[in-house]
Coordinates of C-alpha atoms in Angstrom, one line a residue:
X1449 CA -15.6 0.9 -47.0
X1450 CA -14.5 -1.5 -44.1
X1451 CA -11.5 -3.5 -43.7
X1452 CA -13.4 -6.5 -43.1
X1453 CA -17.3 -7.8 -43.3
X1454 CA -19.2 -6.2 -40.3
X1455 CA -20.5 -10.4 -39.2
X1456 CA -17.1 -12.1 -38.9
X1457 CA -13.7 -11.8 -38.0
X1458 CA -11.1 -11.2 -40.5
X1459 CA -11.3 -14.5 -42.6
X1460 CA -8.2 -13.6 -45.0
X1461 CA -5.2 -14.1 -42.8
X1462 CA -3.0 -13.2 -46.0
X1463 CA -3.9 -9.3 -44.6
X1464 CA -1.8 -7.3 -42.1
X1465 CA -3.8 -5.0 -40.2
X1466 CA -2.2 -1.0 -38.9
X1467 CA -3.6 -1.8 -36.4
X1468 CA -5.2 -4.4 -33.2
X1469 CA -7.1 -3.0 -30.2
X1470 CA -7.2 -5.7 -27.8
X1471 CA -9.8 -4.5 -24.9
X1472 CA -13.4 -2.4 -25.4
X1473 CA -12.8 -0.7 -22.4
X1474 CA -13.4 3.6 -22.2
X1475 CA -9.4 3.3 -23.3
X1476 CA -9.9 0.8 -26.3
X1477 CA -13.2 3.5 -27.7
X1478 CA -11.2 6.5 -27.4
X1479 CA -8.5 5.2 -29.0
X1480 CA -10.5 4.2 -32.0
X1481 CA -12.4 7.1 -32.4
X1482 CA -8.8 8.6 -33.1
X1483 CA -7.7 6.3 -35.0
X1484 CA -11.2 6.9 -37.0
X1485 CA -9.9 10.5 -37.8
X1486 CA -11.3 12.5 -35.4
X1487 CA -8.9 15.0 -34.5
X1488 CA -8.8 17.7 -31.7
X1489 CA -8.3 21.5 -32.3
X1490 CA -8.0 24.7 -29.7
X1491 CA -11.5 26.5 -29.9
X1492 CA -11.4 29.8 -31.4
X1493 CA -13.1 31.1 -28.8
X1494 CA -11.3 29.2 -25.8
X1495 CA -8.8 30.7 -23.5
X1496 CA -7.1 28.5 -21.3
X1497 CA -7.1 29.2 -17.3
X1498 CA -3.3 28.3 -17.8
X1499 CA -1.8 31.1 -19.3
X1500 CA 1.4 29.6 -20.4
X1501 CA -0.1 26.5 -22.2
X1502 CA -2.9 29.0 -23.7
X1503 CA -0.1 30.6 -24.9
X1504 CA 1.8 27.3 -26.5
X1505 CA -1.5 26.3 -28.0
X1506 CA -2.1 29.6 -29.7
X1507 CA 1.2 29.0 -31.5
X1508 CA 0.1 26.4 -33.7
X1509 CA -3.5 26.8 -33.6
X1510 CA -3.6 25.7 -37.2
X1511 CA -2.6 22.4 -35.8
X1512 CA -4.9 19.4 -34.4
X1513 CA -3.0 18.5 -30.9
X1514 CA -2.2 15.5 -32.8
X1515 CA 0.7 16.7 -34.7
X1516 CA 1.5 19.1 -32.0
X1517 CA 4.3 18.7 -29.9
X1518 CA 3.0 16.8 -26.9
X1519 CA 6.3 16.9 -25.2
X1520 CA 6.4 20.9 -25.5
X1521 CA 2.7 21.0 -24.5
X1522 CA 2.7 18.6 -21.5
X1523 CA 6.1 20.7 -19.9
X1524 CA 5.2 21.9 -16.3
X1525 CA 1.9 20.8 -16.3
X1526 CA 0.8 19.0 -13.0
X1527 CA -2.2 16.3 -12.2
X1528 CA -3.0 13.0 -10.6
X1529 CA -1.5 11.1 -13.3
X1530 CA 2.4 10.1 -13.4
X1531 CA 1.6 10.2 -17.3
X1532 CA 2.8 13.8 -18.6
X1533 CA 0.5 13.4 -22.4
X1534 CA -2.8 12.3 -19.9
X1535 CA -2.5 15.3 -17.7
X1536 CA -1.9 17.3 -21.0
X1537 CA -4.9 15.7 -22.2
X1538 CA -7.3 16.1 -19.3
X1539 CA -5.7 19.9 -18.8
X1540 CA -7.1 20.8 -22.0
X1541 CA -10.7 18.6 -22.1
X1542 CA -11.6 19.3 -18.2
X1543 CA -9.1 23.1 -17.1
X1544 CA -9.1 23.4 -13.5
X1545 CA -10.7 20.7 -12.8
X1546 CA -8.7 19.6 -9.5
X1547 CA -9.3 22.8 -8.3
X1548 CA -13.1 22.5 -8.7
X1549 CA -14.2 23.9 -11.5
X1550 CA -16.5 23.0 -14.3
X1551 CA -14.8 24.9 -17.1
X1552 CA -16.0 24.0 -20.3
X1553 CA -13.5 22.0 -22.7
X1554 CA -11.3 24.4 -25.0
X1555 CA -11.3 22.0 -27.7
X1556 CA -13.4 21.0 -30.5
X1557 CA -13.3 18.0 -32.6
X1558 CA -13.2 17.1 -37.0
X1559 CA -13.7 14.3 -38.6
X1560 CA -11.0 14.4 -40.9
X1561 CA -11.8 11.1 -42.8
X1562 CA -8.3 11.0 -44.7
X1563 CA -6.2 10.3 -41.1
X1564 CA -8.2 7.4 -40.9
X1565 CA -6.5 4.0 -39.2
X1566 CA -7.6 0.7 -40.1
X1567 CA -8.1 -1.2 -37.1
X1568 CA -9.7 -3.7 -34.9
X1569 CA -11.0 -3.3 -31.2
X1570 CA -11.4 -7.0 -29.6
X1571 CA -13.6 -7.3 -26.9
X1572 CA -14.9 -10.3 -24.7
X1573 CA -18.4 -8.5 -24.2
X1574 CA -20.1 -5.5 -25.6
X1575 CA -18.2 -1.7 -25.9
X1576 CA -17.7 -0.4 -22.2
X1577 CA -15.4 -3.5 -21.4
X1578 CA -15.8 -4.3 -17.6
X1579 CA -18.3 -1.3 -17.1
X1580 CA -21.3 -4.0 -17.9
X1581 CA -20.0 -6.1 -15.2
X1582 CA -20.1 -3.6 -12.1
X1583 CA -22.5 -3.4 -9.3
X1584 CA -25.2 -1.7 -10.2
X1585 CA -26.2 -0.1 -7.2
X1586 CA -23.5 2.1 -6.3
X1587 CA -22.0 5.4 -7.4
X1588 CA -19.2 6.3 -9.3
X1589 CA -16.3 7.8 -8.3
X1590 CA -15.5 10.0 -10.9
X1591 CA -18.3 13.0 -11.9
X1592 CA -20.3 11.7 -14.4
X1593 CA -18.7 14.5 -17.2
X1594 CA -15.2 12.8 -16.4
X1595 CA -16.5 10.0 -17.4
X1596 CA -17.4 11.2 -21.0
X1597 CA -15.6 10.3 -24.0
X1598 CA -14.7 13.3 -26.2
X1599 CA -17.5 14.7 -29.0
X1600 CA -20.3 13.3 -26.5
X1601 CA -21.1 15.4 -23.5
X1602 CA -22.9 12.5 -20.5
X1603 CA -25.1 14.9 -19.5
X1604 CA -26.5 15.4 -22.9
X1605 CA -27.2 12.1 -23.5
X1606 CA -28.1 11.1 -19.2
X1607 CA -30.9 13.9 -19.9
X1608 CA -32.1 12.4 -22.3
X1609 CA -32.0 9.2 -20.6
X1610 CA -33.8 10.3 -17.3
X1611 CA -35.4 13.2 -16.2
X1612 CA -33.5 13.8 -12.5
X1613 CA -30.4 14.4 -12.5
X1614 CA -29.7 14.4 -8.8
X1615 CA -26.3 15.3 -8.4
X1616 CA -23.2 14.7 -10.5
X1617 CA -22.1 11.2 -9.7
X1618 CA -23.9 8.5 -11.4
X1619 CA -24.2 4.8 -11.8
X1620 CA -22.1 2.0 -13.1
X1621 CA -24.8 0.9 -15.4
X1622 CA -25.4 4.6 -17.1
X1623 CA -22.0 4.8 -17.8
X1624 CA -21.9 1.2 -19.3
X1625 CA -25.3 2.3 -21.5
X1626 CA -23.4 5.6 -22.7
X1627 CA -20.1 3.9 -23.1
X1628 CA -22.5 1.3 -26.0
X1629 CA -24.3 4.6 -27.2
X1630 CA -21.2 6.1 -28.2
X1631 CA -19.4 3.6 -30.7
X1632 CA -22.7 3.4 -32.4
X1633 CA -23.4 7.1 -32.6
X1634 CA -20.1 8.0 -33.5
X1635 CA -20.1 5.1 -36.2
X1636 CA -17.4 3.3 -35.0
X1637 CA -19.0 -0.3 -34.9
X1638 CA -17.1 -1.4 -37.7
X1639 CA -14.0 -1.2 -36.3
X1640 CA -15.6 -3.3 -32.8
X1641 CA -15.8 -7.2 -32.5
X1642 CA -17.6 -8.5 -29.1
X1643 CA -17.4 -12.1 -28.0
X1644 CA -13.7 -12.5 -28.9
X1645 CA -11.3 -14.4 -26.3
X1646 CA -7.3 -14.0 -26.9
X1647 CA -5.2 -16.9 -26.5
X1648 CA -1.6 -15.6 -27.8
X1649 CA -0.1 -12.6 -29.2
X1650 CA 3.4 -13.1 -30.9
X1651 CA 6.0 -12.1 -33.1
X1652 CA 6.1 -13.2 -36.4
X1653 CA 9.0 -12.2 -38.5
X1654 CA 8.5 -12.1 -42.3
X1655 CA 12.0 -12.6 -44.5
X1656 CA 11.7 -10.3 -47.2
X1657 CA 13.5 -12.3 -49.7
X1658 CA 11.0 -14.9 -49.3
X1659 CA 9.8 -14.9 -52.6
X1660 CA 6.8 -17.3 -51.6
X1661 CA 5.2 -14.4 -49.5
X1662 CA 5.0 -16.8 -46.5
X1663 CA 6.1 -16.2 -42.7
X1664 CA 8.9 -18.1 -41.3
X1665 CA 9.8 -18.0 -37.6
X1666 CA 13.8 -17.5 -37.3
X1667 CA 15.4 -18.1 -34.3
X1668 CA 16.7 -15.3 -31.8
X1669 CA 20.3 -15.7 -33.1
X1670 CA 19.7 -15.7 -36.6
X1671 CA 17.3 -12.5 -35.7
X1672 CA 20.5 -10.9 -34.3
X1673 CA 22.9 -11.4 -37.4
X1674 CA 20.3 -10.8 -39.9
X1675 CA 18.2 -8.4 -38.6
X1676 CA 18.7 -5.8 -41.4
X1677 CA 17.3 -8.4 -44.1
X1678 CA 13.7 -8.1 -42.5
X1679 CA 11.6 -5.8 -43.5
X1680 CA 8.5 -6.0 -41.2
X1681 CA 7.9 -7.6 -38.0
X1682 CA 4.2 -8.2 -37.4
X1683 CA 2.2 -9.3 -34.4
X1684 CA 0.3 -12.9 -34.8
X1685 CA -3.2 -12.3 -32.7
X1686 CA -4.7 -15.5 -32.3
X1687 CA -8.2 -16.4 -30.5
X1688 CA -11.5 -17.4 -30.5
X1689 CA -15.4 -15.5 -31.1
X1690 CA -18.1 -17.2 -29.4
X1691 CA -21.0 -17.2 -31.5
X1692 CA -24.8 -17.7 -30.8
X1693 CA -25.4 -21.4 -30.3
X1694 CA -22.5 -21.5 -27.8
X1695 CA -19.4 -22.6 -30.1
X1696 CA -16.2 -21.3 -30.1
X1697 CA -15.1 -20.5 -33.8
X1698 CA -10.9 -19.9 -34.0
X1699 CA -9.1 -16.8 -35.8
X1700 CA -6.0 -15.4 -36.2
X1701 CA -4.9 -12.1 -37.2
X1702 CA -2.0 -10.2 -38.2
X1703 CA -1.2 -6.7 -37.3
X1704 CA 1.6 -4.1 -37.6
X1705 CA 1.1 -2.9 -33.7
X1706 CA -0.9 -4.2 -31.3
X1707 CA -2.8 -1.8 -28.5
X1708 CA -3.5 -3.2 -24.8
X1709 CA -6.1 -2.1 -23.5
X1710 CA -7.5 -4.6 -21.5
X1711 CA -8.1 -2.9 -18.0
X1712 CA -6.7 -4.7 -14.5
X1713 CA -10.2 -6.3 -13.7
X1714 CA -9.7 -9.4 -14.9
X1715 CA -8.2 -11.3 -11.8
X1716 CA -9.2 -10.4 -8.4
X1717 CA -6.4 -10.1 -5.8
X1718 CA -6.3 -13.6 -3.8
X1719 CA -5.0 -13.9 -0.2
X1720 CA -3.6 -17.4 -0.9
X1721 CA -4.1 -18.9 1.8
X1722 CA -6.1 -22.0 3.0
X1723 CA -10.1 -22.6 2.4
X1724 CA -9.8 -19.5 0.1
X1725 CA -11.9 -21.7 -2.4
X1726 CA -14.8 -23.1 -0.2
X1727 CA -17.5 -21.8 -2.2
X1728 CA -18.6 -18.8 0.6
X1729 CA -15.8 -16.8 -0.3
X1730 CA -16.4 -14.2 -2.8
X1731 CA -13.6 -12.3 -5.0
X1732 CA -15.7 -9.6 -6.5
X1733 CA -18.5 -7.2 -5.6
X1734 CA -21.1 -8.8 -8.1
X1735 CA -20.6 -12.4 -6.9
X1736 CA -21.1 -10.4 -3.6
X1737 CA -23.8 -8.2 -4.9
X1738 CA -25.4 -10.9 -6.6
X1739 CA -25.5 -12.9 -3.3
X1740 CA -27.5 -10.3 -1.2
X1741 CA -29.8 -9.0 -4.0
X1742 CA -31.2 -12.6 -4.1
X1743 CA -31.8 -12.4 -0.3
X1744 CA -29.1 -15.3 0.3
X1745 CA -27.3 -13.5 3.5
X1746 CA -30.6 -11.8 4.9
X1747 CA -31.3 -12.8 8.4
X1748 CA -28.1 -14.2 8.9
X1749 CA -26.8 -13.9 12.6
X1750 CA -23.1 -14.6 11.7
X1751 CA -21.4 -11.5 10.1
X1752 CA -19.8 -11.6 6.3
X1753 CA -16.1 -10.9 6.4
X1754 CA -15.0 -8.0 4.3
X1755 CA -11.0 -8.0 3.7
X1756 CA -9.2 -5.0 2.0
X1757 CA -9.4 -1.3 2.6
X1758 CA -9.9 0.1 -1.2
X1759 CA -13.1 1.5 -2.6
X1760 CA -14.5 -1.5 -3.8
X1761 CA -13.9 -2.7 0.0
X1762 CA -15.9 0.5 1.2
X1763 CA -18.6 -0.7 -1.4
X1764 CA -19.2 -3.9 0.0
X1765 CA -19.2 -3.1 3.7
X1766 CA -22.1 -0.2 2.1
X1767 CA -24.2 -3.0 0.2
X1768 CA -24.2 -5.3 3.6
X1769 CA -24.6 -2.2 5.8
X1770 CA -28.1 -1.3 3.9
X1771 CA -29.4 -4.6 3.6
X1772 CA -28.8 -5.1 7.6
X1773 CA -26.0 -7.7 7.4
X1774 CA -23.6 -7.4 10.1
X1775 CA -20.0 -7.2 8.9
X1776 CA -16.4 -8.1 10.0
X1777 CA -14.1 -5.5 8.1
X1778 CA -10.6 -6.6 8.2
X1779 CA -7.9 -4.5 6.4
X1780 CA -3.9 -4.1 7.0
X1781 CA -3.4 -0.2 7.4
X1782 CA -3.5 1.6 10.0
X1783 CA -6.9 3.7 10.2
X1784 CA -4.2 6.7 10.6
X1785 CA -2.3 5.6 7.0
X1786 CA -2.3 8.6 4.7
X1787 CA -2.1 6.6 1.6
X1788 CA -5.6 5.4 2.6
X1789 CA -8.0 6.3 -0.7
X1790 CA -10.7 7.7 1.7
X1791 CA -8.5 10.8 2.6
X1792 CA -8.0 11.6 -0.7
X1793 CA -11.9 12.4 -1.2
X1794 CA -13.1 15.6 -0.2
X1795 CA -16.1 14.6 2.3
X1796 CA -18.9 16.8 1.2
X1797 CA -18.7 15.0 -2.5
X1798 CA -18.2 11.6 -1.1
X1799 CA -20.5 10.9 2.1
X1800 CA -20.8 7.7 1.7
X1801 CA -17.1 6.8 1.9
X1802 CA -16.2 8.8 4.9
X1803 CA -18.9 7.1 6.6
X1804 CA -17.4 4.0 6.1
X1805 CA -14.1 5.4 7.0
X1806 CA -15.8 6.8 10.4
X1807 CA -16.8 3.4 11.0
X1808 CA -13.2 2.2 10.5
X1809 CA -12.1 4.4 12.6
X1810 CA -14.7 4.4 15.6
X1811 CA -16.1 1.1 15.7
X1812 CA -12.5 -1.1 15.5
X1813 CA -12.5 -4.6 17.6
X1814 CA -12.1 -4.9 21.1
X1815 CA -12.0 -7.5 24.0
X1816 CA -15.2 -6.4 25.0
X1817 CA -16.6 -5.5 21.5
X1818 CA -20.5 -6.6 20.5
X1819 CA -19.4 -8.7 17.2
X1820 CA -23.3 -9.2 16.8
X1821 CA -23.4 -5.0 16.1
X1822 CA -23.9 -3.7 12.3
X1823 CA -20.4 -3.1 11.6
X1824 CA -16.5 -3.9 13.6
X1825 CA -13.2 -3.2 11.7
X1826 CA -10.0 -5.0 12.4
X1827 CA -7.3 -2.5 11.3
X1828 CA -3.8 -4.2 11.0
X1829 CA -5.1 -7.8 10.6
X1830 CA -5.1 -10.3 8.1
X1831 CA -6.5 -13.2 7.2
X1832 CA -5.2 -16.9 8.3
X1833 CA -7.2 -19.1 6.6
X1834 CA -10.8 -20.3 6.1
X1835 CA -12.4 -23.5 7.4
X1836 CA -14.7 -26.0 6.2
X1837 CA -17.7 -25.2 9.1
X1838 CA -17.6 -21.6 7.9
X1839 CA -14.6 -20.5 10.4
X1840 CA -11.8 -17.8 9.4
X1841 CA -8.9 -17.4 11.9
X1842 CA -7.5 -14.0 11.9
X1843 CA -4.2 -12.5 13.1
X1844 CA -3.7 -9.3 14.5
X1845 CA -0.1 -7.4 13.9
X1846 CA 0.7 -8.5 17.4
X1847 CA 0.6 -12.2 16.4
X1848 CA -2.5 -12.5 18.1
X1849 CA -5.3 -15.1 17.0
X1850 CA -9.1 -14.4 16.9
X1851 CA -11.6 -17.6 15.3
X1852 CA -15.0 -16.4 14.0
X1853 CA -18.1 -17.9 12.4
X1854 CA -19.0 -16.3 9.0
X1855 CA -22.1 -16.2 7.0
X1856 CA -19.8 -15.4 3.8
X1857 CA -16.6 -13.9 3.1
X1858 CA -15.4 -11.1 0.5
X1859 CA -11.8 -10.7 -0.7
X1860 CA -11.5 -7.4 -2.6
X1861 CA -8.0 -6.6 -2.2
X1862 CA -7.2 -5.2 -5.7
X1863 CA -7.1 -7.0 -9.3
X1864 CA -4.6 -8.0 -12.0
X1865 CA -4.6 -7.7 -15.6
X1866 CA -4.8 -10.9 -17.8
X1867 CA -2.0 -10.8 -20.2
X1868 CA -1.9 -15.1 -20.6
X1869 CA -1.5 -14.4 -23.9
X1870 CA 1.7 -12.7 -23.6
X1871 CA 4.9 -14.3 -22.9
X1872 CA 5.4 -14.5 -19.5
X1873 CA 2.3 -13.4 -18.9
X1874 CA 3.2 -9.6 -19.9
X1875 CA 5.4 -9.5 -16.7
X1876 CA 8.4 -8.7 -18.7
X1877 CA 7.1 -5.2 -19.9
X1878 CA 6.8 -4.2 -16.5
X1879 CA 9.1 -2.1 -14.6
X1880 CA 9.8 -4.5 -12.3
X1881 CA 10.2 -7.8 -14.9
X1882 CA 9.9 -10.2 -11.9
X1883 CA 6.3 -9.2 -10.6
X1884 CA 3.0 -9.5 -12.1
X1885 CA 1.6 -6.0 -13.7
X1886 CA -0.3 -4.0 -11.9
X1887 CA -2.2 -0.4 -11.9
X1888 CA 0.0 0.3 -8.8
X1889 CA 2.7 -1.5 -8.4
X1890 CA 3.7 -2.4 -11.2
X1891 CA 2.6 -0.9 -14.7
X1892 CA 3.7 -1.5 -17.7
X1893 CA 6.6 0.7 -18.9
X1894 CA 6.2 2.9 -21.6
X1895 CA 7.3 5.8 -23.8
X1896 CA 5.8 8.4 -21.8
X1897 CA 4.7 10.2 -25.1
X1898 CA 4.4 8.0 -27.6
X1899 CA 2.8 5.2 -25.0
X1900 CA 5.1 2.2 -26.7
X1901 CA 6.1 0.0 -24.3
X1902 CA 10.0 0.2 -23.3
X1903 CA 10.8 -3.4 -23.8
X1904 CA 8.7 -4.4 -27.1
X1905 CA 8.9 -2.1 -30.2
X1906 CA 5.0 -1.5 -32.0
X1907 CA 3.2 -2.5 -28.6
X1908 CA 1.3 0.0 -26.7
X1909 CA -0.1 0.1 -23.6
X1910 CA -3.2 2.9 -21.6
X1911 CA -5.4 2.5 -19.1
X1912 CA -5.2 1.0 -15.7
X1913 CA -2.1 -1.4 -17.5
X1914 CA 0.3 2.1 -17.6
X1915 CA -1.3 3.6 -14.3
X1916 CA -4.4 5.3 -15.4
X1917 CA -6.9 4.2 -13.1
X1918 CA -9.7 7.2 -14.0
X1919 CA -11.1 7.6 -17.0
X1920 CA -10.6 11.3 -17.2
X1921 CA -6.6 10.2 -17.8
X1922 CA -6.7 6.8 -19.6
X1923 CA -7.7 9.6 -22.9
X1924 CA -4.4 10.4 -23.0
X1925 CA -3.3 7.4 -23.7
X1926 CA -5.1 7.6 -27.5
X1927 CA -4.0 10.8 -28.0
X1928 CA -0.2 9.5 -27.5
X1929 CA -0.8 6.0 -29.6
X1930 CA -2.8 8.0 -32.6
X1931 CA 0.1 10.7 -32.7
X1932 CA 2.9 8.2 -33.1
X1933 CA 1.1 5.8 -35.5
X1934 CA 0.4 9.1 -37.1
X1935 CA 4.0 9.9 -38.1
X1936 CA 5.1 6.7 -38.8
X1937 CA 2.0 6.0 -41.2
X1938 CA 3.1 9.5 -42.9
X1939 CA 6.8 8.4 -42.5
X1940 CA 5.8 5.3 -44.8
X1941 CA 3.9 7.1 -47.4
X1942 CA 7.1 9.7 -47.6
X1943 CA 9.1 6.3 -48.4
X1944 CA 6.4 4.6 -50.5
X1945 CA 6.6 8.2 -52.6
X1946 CA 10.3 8.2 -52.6
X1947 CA 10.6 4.6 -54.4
X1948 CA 8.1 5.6 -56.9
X1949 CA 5.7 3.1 -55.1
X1950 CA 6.5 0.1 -57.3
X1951 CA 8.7 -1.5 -55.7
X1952 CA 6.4 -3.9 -53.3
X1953 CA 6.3 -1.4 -50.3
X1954 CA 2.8 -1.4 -48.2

């Protein structure tokens, strides 16, 4: 039976949820369809590449990974993840993989209803978070089966989608589409809200020798000297659900642990600097996307300015590049920079990319350069400012200034998280407390097995917010949460059991 009525939010505040998912994201639908119950096992007929974790995992084969010891299992393994439990994780759901193989999975999945989590996922739009919001047009990535969310094989369901399946990378869109198929065939819906904004999430300590059952904030000090008198500390999730005629309608929540989940998409990266608002500069490759599907930029003598030298960089100088728009590519690196994305991608799965990056390389500015060609990079430059008649100034590393006309600009230089409803805007769960978080940079510190962040007790952290970028590794992430909230929901019942259970525990 759920928790709450499948049409509204949780209307009786007086309830404490396990358990709030905030984001709908790959990481938010993984987590809850292990918080759901579903639990992983070894395949009796697997045998893992890796002898030595083979070997581990045929110790306690008895044993769903989830109460396994993930420390144990993770020991020695090595991936593109700084996260031991998602290398673990993607180890065991894709062996080999970096290596190129397409070995099959050696695990297999129960539903094993009675390790069932209440819990919420709160999202602003429907399952497959910012995956509905991506350009359309270009490929993934990842290969479509590391995309996948465990008990679902993509190319099962893409088959049955379309008939030709030309190659292993796929689009955006598809994986949005599978991402929505997959809450509702694994019947997860009831655990999914869409349309909900958040606007704070904070403590609220409960006194338990308030007889009136109410919450009372303390302060910090009287926290400090009386910390042993309280017996839960719960997380107040307060927001809004837009409904169909446009309104906003207010709710609040209560949980025992709250989950982020909410991706790094939700800011683009700004240059800060002057005219970065005149309404011809873009921050994201749908605005950009949007702009040259409806024919806005065709024709167009001036070139668009692309700044940054990511992917999503590479993907916008592709969409003006094949609708014959002439492009200005400006990025900071050298072209010879080994931390450049584009030599991390082996060229015969990626084409696209390193022709972009041959053009970066072989068609760079020069005194005598034809600016009116398809394409001109400007490695180690940056951006000045805009001006009003459609003018950026650019600086090279030399100090030297260069004015041209634009058509449109594009700043895709990378993207924050938005954690406004945290205090201080989630900055202090970061490594580094005095920055913004980032995927990079700056991700939020955690337990690196149990995923709990360092510096607030019962809040997690996966995804892009902890460093996991790819999908194949943000899975680890719910297999870390579900195992902790695992032991401490059978820790409770142990006490509940102890105390003859009438004694007010829940």
């Amino acid at each position: 039976m759920p928790l709450v009525e499948e049409t509204s939010l949780l209307e009786d505040s007086s309830v404490t949820l396990p358990v709030v998912v905030i984001g709908n994201g790959p990481s938010g639908i993984c987590l809850s369809y292990m918080l759901s119950g579903y639990r992983p096992y070894l395949s009796s007929e697997a045998i893992h590449p890796n002898t030595i974790l083979h070997s581990k995992l045929e110790e306690a084969r008895h044993l769903s990974i989830v109460d396994q010891d993930l420390e144990y299992l993770s020991e020695g393994l090595e991936g593109r993840s700084s996260n031991p439990v998602a290398v673990l994780f993607d180890t065991l759901l894709h062996p080999d993989a970096d290596f190129g193989y397409d070995y099959p999975s050696v695990l297999h999945w129960k539903l094993e209803q009675h390790h069932y989590i209440p819990h919420l996922v709160l999202g602003k739009g429907p399952p497959g978070g910012a995956w509905h919001n991506m350009e359309g047009s270009m490929l993934t990535i990842s290969f479509g089966n590391w995309m996948e969310l465990p008990g679902l094989k993509f190319k099962d369901w893409v088959s049955s989608k379309r008939r030709n399946l030309k190659g292993d990378r796929v689009m955006p869109e598809e994986i949005a589409r599978y991402y929505k198929h997959y809450v509702k065939v694994m019947g997860l819906q009831k655990n999914f809200r869409e349309n909900t904004y958040i606007t704070s999430v904070s403590r609220l300590y409960r006194d338990q020798v308030d007889n009136d059952g109410q919450g009372r904030n303390i302060s910090t000090q009287h926290l400090q000297i009386e910390k042993s008198k309280f017996a839960k500390r719960n997380w107040e999730i307060r927001g809004y659900q837009r409904v169909g005629n446009g309104s906003h309608i207010p709710f609040c929540l209560f949980a025992e642990n709250v989950a982020l989940a909410t991706g790094t998409l939700d800011s683009p990266g700004r240059l800060e600097i002057e005219g970065e608002d005149f309404p011809f500069v873009f921050h994201s490759m749908p605005e950009f996307g949007a702009a040259v599907s409806k024919g806005k930029l065709r024709g167009k003598v001036d070139p668009v300015l692309i700044v940054g030298s990511g992917l999503t960089a590479a993907d916008a100088v592709l969409c003006a590049y094949n609708n014959n728009v002439p492009v200005i590519h400006v990025f900071r690196r050298r072209v010879t920079d080994p931390d450049l994305i584009f030599k991390q991608l082996p060229k015969k799965l990626y084409p696209e990319y390193h022709k972009v990056y041959h053009m970066m390389c072989t068609q760079s500015y020069s005194l005598d350069s034809d600016l009116l060609s398809a394409y001109t990079s400007f490695p180690e430059h940056h951006v000045l400012a805009f001006k009003s008649d459609m003018k950026c100034i650019l600086q090279s590393i030399s100090g030297l200034k260069k004015i041209f006309r634009l058509s449109a600009a594009v700043v895709l230089i990378g993207s924050h998280p938005n954690l406004s409803f945290l205090k201080e805007q989630g900055c202090y769960l970061g490594h580094n407390s005095s920055l913004p978080i980032t995927c990079k940079g700056n991700p939020v510190e955690i337990d690196a097995y149990t995923y709990e962040c360092v510096k607030e007790a019962n809040l997690f952290a996966l995804g892009p917010l902890v460093g996991d970028n790819f999908v194949r590794f943000l899975k680890g992430g719910a297999l870390g949460v579900t195992r902790c909230l695992a032991i401490r929901q059978k820790k409770k019942k142990h006490l509940f059991v102890e105390r003859g259970g009438g004694d007010g525990i829940v």
